[in-house]
PDB file of C-alpha atoms in Angstrom:
ATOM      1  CA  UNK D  30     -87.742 -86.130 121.668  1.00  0.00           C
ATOM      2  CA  UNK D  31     -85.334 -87.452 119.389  1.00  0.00           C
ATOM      3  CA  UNK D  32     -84.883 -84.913 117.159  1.00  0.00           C
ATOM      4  CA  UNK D  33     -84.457 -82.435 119.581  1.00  0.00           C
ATOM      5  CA  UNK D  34     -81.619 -84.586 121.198  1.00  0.00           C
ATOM      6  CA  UNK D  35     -79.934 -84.722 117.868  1.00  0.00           C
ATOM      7  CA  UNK D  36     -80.961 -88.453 117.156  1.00  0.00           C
ATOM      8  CA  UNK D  37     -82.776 -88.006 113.635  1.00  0.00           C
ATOM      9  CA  UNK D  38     -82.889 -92.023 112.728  1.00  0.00           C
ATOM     10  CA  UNK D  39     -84.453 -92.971 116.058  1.00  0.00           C
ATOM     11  CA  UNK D  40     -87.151 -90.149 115.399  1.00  0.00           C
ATOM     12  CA  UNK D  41     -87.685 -91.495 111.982  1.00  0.00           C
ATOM     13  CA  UNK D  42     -88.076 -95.230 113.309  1.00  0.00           C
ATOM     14  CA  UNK D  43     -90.814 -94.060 115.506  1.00  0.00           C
ATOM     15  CA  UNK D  44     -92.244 -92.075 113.142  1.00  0.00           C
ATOM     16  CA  UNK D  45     -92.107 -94.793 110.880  1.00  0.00           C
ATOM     17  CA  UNK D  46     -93.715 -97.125 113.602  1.00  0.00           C
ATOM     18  CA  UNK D  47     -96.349 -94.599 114.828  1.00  0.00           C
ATOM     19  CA  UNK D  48     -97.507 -94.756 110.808  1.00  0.00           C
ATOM     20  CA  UNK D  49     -97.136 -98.167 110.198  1.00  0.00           C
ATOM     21  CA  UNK D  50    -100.283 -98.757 113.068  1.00  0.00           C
ATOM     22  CA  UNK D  51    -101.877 -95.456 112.490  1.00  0.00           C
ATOM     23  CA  UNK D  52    -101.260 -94.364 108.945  1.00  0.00           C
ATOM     24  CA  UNK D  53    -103.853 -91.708 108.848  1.00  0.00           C
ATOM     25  CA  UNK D  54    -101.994 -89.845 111.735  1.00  0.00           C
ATOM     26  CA  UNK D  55    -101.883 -86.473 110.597  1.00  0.00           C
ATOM     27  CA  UNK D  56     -99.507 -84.642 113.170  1.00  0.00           C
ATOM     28  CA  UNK D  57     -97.053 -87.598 112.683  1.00  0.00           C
ATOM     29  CA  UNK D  58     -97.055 -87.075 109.057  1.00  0.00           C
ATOM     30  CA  UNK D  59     -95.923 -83.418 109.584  1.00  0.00           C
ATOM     31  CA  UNK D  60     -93.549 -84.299 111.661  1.00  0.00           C
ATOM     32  CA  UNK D  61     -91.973 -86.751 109.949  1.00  0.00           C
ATOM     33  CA  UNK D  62     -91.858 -84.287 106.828  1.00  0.00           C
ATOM     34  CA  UNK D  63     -90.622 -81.567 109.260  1.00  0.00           C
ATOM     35  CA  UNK D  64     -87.524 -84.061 109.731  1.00  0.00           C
ATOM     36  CA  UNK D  65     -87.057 -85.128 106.130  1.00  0.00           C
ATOM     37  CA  UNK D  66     -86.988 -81.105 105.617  1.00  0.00           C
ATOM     38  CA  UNK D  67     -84.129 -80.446 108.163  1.00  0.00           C
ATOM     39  CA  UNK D  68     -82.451 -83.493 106.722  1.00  0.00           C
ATOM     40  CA  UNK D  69     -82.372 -81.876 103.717  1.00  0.00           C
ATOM     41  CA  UNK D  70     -84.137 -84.998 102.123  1.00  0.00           C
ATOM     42  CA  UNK D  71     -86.162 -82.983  99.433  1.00  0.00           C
ATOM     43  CA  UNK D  72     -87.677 -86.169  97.920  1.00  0.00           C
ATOM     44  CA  UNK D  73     -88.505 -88.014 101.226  1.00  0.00           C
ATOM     45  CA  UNK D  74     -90.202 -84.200 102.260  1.00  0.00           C
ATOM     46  CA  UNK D  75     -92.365 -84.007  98.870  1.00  0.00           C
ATOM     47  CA  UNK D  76     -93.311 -87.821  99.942  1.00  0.00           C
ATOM     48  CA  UNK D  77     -94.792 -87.280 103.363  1.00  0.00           C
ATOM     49  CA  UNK D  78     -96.755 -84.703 102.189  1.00  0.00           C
ATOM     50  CA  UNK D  79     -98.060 -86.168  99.111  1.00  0.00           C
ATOM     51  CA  UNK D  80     -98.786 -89.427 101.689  1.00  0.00           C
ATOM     52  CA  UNK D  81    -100.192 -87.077 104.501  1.00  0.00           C
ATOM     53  CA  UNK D  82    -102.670 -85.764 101.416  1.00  0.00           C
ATOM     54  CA  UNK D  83    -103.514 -89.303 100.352  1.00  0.00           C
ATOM     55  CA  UNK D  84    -104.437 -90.343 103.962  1.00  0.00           C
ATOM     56  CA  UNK D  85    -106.240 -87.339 104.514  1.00  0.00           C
ATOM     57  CA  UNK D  86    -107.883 -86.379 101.917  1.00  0.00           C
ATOM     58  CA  UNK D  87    -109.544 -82.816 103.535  1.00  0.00           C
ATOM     59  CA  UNK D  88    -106.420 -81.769 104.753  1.00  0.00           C
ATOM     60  CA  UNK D  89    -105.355 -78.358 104.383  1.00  0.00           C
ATOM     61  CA  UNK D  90    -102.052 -78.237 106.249  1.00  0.00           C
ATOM     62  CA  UNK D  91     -99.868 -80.894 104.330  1.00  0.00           C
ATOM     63  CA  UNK D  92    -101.210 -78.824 100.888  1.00  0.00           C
ATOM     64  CA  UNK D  93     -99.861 -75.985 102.675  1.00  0.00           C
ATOM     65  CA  UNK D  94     -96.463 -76.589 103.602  1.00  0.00           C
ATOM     66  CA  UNK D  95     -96.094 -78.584 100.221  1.00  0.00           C
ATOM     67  CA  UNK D  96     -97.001 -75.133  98.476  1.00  0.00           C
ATOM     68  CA  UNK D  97     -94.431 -73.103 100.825  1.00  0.00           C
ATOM     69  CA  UNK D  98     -91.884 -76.072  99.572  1.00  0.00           C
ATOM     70  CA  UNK D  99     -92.334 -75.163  96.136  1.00  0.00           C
ATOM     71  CA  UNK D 100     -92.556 -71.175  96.664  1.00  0.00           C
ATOM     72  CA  UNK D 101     -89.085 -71.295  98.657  1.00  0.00           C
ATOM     73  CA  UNK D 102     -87.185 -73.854  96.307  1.00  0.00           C
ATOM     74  CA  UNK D 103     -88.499 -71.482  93.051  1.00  0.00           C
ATOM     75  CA  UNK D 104     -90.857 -74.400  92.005  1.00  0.00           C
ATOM     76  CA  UNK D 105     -94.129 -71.978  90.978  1.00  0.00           C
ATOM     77  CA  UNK D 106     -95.995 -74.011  88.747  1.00  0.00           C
ATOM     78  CA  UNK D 107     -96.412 -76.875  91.525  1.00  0.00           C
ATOM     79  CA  UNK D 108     -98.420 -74.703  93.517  1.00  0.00           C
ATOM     80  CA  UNK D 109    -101.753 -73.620  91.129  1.00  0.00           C
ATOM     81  CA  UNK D 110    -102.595 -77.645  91.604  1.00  0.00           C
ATOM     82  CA  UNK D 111    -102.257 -77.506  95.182  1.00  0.00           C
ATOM     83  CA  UNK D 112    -104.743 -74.259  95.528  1.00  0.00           C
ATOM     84  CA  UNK D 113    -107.008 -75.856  93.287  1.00  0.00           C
ATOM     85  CA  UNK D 114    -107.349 -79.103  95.661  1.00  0.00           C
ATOM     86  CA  UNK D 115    -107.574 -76.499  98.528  1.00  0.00           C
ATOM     87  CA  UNK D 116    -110.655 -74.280  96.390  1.00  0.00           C
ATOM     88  CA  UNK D 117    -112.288 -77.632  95.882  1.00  0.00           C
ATOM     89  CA  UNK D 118    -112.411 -78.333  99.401  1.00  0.00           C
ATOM     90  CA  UNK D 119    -114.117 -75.463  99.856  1.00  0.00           C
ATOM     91  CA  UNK D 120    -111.627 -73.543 102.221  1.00  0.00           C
ATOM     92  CA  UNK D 121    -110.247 -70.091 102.759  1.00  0.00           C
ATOM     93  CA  UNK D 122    -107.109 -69.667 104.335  1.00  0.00           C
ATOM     94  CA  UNK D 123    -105.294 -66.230 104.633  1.00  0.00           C
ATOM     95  CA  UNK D 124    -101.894 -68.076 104.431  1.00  0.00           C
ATOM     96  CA  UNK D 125    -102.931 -70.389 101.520  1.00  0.00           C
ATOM     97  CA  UNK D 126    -103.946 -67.000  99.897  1.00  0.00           C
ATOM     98  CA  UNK D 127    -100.645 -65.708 100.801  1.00  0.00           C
ATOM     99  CA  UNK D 128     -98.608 -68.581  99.857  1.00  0.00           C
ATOM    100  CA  UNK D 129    -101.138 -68.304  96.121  1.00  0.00           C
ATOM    101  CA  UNK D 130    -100.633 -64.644  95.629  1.00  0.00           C
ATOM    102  CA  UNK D 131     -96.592 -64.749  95.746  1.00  0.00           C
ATOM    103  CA  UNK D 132     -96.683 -67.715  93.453  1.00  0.00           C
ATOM    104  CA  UNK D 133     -99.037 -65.807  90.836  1.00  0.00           C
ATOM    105  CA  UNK D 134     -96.323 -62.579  91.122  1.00  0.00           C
ATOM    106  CA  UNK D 135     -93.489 -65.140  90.690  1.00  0.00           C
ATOM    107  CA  UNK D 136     -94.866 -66.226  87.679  1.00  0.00           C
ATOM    108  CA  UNK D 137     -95.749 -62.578  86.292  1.00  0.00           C
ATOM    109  CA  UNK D 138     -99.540 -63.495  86.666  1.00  0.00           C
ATOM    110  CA  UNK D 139     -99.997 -59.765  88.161  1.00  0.00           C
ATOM    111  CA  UNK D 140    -103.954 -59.884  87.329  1.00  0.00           C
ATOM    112  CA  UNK D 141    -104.621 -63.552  88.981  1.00  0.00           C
ATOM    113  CA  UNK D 142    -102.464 -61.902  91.808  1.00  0.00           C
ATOM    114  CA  UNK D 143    -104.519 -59.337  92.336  1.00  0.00           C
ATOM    115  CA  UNK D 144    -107.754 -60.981  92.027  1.00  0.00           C
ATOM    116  CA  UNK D 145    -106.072 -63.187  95.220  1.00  0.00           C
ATOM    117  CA  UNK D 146    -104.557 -60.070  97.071  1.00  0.00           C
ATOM    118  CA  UNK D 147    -108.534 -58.728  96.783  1.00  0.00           C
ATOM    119  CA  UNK D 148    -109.592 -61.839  98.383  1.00  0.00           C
ATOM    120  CA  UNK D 149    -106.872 -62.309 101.009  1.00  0.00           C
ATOM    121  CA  UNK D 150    -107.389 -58.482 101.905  1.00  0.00           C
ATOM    122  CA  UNK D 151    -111.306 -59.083 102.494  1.00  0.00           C
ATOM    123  CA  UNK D 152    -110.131 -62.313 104.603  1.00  0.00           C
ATOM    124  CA  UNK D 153    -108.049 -60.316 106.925  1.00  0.00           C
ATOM    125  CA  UNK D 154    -108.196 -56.321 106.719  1.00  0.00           C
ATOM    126  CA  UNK D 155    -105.438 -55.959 109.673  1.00  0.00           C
ATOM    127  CA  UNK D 156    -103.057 -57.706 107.451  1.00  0.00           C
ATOM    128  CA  UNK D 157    -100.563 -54.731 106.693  1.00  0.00           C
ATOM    129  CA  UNK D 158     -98.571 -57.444 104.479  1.00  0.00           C
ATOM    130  CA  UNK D 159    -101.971 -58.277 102.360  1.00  0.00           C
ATOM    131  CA  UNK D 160    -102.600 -54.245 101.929  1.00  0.00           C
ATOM    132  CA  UNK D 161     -99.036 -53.612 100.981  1.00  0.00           C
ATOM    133  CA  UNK D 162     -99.246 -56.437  98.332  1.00  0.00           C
ATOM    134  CA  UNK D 163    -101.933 -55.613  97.176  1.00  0.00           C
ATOM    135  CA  UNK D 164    -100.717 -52.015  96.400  1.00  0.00           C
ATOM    136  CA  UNK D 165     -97.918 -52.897  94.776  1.00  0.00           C
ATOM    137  CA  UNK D 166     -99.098 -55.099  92.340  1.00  0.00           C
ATOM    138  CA  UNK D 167    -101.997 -52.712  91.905  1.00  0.00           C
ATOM    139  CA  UNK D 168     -99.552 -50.177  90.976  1.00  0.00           C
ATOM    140  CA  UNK D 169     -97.529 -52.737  88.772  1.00  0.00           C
ATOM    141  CA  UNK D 170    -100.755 -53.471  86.623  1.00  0.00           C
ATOM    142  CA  UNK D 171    -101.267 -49.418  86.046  1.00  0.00           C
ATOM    143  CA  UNK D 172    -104.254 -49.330  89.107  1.00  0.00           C
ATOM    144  CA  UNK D 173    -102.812 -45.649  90.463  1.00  0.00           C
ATOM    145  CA  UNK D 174    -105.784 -45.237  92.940  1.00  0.00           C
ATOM    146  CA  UNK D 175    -106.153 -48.694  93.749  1.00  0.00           C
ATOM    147  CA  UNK D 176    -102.585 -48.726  94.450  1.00  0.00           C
ATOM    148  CA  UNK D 177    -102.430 -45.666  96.241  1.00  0.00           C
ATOM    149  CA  UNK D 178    -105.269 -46.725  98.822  1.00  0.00           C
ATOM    150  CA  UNK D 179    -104.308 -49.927  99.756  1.00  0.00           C
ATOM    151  CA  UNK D 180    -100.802 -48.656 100.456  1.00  0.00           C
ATOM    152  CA  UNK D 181    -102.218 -45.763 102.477  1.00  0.00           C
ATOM    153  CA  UNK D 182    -103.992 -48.890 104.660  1.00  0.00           C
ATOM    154  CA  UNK D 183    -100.903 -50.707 104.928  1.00  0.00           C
TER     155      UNK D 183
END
Protein backbone atom coordinates (compact mmCIF):
# COMPACT_ATOMS: atom_id res chain seq x y z
CA UNK A 1 0.00 0.00 0.00
CA UNK A 2 0.88 3.45 -0.18
CA UNK A 3 1.63 4.25 3.05
CA UNK A 4 3.71 1.49 3.58
CA UNK A 5 5.79 2.53 0.44
CA UNK A 6 6.20 5.93 1.94
CA UNK A 7 3.61 7.65 -0.47
CA UNK A 8 1.17 9.30 2.22
CA UNK A 9 -0.81 11.72 -0.47
CA UNK A 10 -1.55 8.86 -2.86
CA UNK A 11 -2.96 6.85 0.25
CA UNK A 12 -4.98 9.82 1.22
CA UNK A 13 -6.41 10.27 -2.47
CA UNK A 14 -7.67 6.80 -2.31
CA UNK A 15 -8.82 7.06 0.89
CA UNK A 16 -10.46 10.06 -0.03
CA UNK A 17 -11.97 8.26 -3.17
CA UNK A 18 -12.88 4.97 -1.39
CA UNK A 19 -15.14 7.57 0.99
CA UNK A 20 -16.37 9.73 -1.47
CA UNK A 21 -18.48 6.32 -3.03
CA UNK A 22 -18.71 4.56 0.23
CA UNK A 23 -18.80 7.07 3.02
CA UNK A 24 -20.01 4.76 5.66
CA UNK A 25 -16.79 2.59 5.18
CA UNK A 26 -15.69 2.02 8.51
CA UNK A 27 -12.13 0.35 8.10
CA UNK A 28 -11.33 3.18 5.58
CA UNK A 29 -12.20 5.72 8.07
CA UNK A 30 -9.60 4.22 10.50
CA UNK A 31 -7.28 4.13 8.20
CA UNK A 32 -7.40 7.27 6.93
CA UNK A 33 -7.24 8.62 10.67
CA UNK A 34 -4.36 6.13 11.25
CA UNK A 35 -2.53 8.32 8.44
CA UNK A 36 -3.62 11.76 9.56
CA UNK A 37 -2.11 10.41 13.07
CA UNK A 38 1.39 9.50 11.64
CA UNK A 39 1.20 12.74 9.73
CA UNK A 40 1.02 14.36 12.73
CA UNK A 41 -2.23 16.14 11.44
CA UNK A 42 -3.98 16.36 14.95
CA UNK A 43 -7.02 18.22 13.52
CA UNK A 44 -7.49 16.12 10.30
CA UNK A 45 -7.13 12.85 13.06
CA UNK A 46 -9.93 14.34 15.53
CA UNK A 47 -11.96 14.77 12.02
CA UNK A 48 -12.01 11.22 10.76
CA UNK A 49 -13.03 10.06 13.84
CA UNK A 50 -15.67 12.46 14.65
CA UNK A 51 -16.83 11.59 10.69
CA UNK A 52 -16.27 7.74 11.22
CA UNK A 53 -18.81 8.36 14.46
CA UNK A 54 -21.28 10.35 12.38
CA UNK A 55 -21.42 7.62 9.64
CA UNK A 56 -21.62 5.02 12.05
CA UNK A 57 -23.43 5.82 14.59
CA UNK A 58 -22.96 2.23 16.82
CA UNK A 59 -19.48 2.29 16.42
CA UNK A 60 -17.30 1.56 19.18
CA UNK A 61 -13.83 1.62 17.63
CA UNK A 62 -13.57 5.28 16.22
CA UNK A 63 -14.93 6.37 20.08
CA UNK A 64 -12.09 4.38 21.10
CA UNK A 65 -9.11 5.52 19.49
CA UNK A 66 -10.60 9.17 19.76
CA UNK A 67 -10.52 8.55 23.68
CA UNK A 68 -6.78 7.05 23.52
CA UNK A 69 -6.13 10.51 21.41
CA UNK A 70 -7.18 12.53 24.18
CA UNK A 71 -5.62 10.26 27.12
CA UNK A 72 -2.07 10.40 25.28
CA UNK A 73 -2.14 14.22 24.23
CA UNK A 74 -3.30 15.05 28.22
CA UNK A 75 -6.82 16.04 26.89
CA UNK A 76 -9.00 14.23 29.99
CA UNK A 77 -12.09 15.96 29.96
CA UNK A 78 -12.77 14.91 26.15
CA UNK A 79 -13.05 11.49 27.11
CA UNK A 80 -16.22 11.28 29.92
CA UNK A 81 -18.42 12.31 26.57
CA UNK A 82 -17.01 9.67 24.57
CA UNK A 83 -17.76 6.80 27.42
CA UNK A 84 -21.03 8.17 27.81
CA UNK A 85 -21.92 7.63 23.91
CA UNK A 86 -20.22 4.18 24.40
CA UNK A 87 -22.64 3.39 27.94
CA UNK A 88 -25.54 4.50 25.82
CA UNK A 89 -24.88 2.06 23.27
CA UNK A 90 -25.08 -0.35 25.61
CA UNK A 91 -21.45 -1.85 25.37
CA UNK A 92 -18.71 -3.15 27.59
CA UNK A 93 -15.35 -3.08 26.48
CA UNK A 94 -12.32 -3.98 28.75
CA UNK A 95 -10.17 -1.42 26.79
CA UNK A 96 -12.86 1.35 26.78
CA UNK A 97 -12.86 0.61 30.60
CA UNK A 98 -9.22 0.89 30.55
CA UNK A 99 -8.88 3.84 28.43
CA UNK A 100 -12.07 5.39 31.23
CA UNK A 101 -10.32 4.38 34.35
CA UNK A 102 -6.82 6.22 33.50
CA UNK A 103 -8.77 9.25 32.45
CA UNK A 104 -10.82 9.31 35.88
CA UNK A 105 -7.10 8.93 37.83
CA UNK A 106 -5.79 11.72 35.53
CA UNK A 107 -8.32 13.86 36.62
CA UNK A 108 -8.03 12.89 40.49
CA UNK A 109 -11.58 11.24 40.20
CA UNK A 110 -10.03 8.23 42.42
CA UNK A 111 -13.76 7.07 43.49
CA UNK A 112 -15.32 7.12 39.72
CA UNK A 113 -11.94 5.23 39.05
CA UNK A 114 -12.54 2.73 41.17
CA UNK A 115 -16.10 2.19 40.59
CA UNK A 116 -14.57 1.51 36.70
CA UNK A 117 -11.46 -0.58 37.88
CA UNK A 118 -14.46 -2.81 39.82
CA UNK A 119 -16.14 -3.15 36.59
CA UNK A 120 -13.19 -3.68 34.24
CA UNK A 121 -11.84 -6.31 36.89
CA UNK A 122 -15.31 -8.32 36.76
CA UNK A 123 -14.95 -7.95 32.76
CA UNK A 124 -11.66 -9.64 32.67
CA UNK A 125 -10.25 -11.33 36.02
CA UNK A 126 -6.83 -12.46 34.14
CA UNK A 127 -6.13 -8.87 33.59
CA UNK A 128 -3.00 -8.45 35.98
CA UNK A 129 -3.02 -4.62 34.72
CA UNK A 130 -6.93 -4.22 35.85
CA UNK A 131 -5.99 -5.97 39.44
CA UNK A 132 -2.93 -3.86 39.87
CA UNK A 133 -5.03 -0.68 39.15
CA UNK A 134 -7.37 -1.41 40.94
CA UNK A 135 -5.11 -1.85 44.06
CA UNK A 136 -3.52 1.09 43.79
CA UNK A 137 -6.15 3.38 43.62
CA UNK A 138 -7.83 1.30 46.29
CA UNK A 139 -4.98 2.03 48.43
CA UNK A 140 -4.90 5.80 47.28
CA UNK A 141 -8.63 6.26 48.48
CA UNK A 142 -7.62 4.67 52.15
CA UNK A 143 -9.27 0.89 50.99
CA UNK A 144 -6.14 -1.10 52.92
CA UNK A 145 -7.82 -4.57 52.36
CA UNK A 146 -9.28 -3.83 49.18
CA UNK A 147 -5.99 -2.68 48.14
CA UNK A 148 -4.10 -5.34 49.54
CA UNK A 149 -6.22 -8.17 47.71
CA UNK A 150 -6.39 -7.02 44.44
CA UNK A 151 -2.63 -6.48 44.45
CA UNK A 152 -2.10 -9.97 45.86
CA UNK A 153 -4.24 -11.08 42.42
CA UNK A 154 -2.21 -9.04 40.27
Amino acid sequence: MAITAGEPAVALGFYETVLDYHPQELTTWLNLANLEARSGNTRALIRSLDLAIEANPDALEPRLQLANYYLEAGELGNIEPLFDEVSALQRRSTRALELMARAQLGLNKHQDALATLKQWVEEAPESTQAHYLLGLTASATGDSAGSKQALQTA
